[in-house]
Coordinates of C-alpha atoms in Angstrom, one line a residue:
M183 CA -31.0 18.6 -26.6
S184 CA -32.1 22.2 -27.7
I185 CA -29.6 25.2 -27.0
S186 CA -32.2 26.7 -24.5
C187 CA -32.0 23.6 -22.4
Y188 CA -28.4 23.6 -22.3
Q189 CA -28.3 27.2 -21.3
L190 CA -30.7 26.8 -18.5
N191 CA -28.7 23.9 -17.2
I192 CA -25.5 25.6 -17.5
F193 CA -26.9 28.7 -15.5
A194 CA -28.5 26.4 -12.8
M195 CA -25.0 24.8 -12.3
Q196 CA -23.2 28.2 -12.1
S197 CA -25.6 29.4 -9.6
R198 CA -24.9 26.2 -7.6
I199 CA -21.2 27.0 -8.0
N200 CA -21.7 30.4 -6.7
K201 CA -23.6 29.1 -3.7
Y202 CA -20.8 26.8 -2.9
N203 CA -18.2 29.1 -3.1
K204 CA -20.2 31.4 -0.8
Q205 CA -20.3 28.7 1.7
L206 CA -16.6 28.2 1.5
M207 CA -16.2 32.0 1.9
D208 CA -18.4 31.7 5.1
I209 CA -16.5 28.7 6.4
S210 CA -13.2 30.5 5.9
D211 CA -14.4 33.6 7.8
R212 CA -16.0 31.6 10.7
R213 CA -12.4 29.8 10.9
A214 CA -10.8 33.1 11.2
L215 CA -12.7 34.1 14.2
I216 CA -12.0 30.6 15.7
A217 CA -8.3 31.2 15.1
N218 CA -8.5 34.6 16.6
S219 CA -10.4 33.3 19.8
Q220 CA -7.8 30.6 20.3
N221 CA -5.0 33.1 20.1
Q222 CA -6.5 35.3 22.7
I223 CA -6.9 32.4 24.9
I224 CA -3.4 31.4 24.4
K225 CA -2.0 34.8 25.2
K226 CA -3.9 34.9 28.5
Y227 CA -1.8 31.6 29.3
Q228 CA 1.5 32.9 28.0
G229 CA 1.5 36.2 30.1
D230 CA 4.4 38.5 30.0
Y231 CA 7.6 36.7 30.0
E232 CA 9.8 39.5 31.0
K233 CA 7.6 40.3 34.2
D234 CA 5.7 37.1 34.9
T235 CA 7.7 33.9 35.4
T236 CA 4.2 31.9 35.6
G237 CA 3.6 32.4 31.9
T238 CA 6.0 29.6 31.1
A239 CA 4.6 27.3 33.3
N240 CA 1.1 28.2 32.1
S241 CA 1.7 28.2 28.5
A242 CA 2.3 24.4 28.6
T243 CA -1.3 23.8 29.6
W244 CA -3.0 26.1 27.2
D245 CA -4.1 23.2 25.0
Q246 CA -6.1 21.6 27.8
D247 CA -8.3 24.6 28.5
P248 CA -11.9 23.5 27.7
Q249 CA -12.5 26.7 25.5
V250 CA -9.6 25.8 23.3
I251 CA -10.8 22.2 22.8
L252 CA -14.1 23.5 22.2
L253 CA -12.8 25.8 19.4
A254 CA -10.6 23.2 17.9
N255 CA -13.6 20.8 17.6
Q256 CA -15.5 23.7 16.0
D257 CA -12.6 24.1 13.7
N258 CA -12.3 20.5 12.8
C259 CA -16.1 20.4 12.0
L260 CA -15.8 23.6 9.6
D261 CA -12.7 21.7 8.0
M262 CA -14.7 18.6 7.3
E263 CA -17.7 20.7 6.0
S264 CA -15.4 22.7 3.9
K265 CA -13.8 19.5 2.3
S266 CA -17.3 18.2 1.7
I267 CA -18.2 21.3 -0.2
E268 CA -15.1 21.3 -2.0
T269 CA -15.8 17.8 -3.2
Q270 CA -19.3 18.5 -4.4
L271 CA -17.9 21.7 -6.0
N272 CA -15.3 20.0 -8.0
A273 CA -17.8 17.5 -9.2
L274 CA -20.3 20.3 -10.1
K275 CA -17.4 22.0 -12.1
N276 CA -16.4 18.9 -13.9
N277 CA -20.2 18.5 -14.9
L278 CA -20.4 22.0 -16.0
E279 CA -17.4 21.4 -18.3
Q280 CA -18.9 18.3 -19.7
M281 CA -22.2 20.2 -20.3
E282 CA -20.4 23.1 -22.1
K283 CA -18.7 20.6 -24.2
S284 CA -21.7 18.5 -24.9
Q285 CA -23.4 22.0 -26.0
Q286 CA -20.5 23.0 -28.2
D287 CA -20.5 19.6 -29.8
D288 CA -24.3 19.4 -30.5
I289 CA -23.8 23.0 -32.1
K290 CA -21.0 22.0 -34.3
N291 CA -23.1 18.6 -35.2
G292 CA -26.4 20.6 -35.8
V293 CA -24.6 23.2 -37.9
A294 CA -23.1 20.5 -40.1
K295 CA -26.4 18.9 -40.5
L296 CA -28.0 22.0 -41.6
A297 CA -25.3 22.9 -44.2

């Protein structure tokens, strides 16, 4: 395989790796927003312990709030999506390493044949 074909494939793989990394960063940002939303809802249930005794009773039921359940489900979906992307990313990185090694081997073999 010629060097230009290797380079083209390597650049394409690096571009896909960058795309996957961006998707993982976006997922991480969305998960942070979900965590912040959950924390705000939980704070509403907790109340002020020093002034409000109902905060203790309400804090036990925060996990049954429909919004918290919805946010938890969204977080789980993002987690599964993240794991899927990470799997694809790892496979692509392995392929890239093999391609680079193959390119180096072909260059060494080509140089040896020319000498």
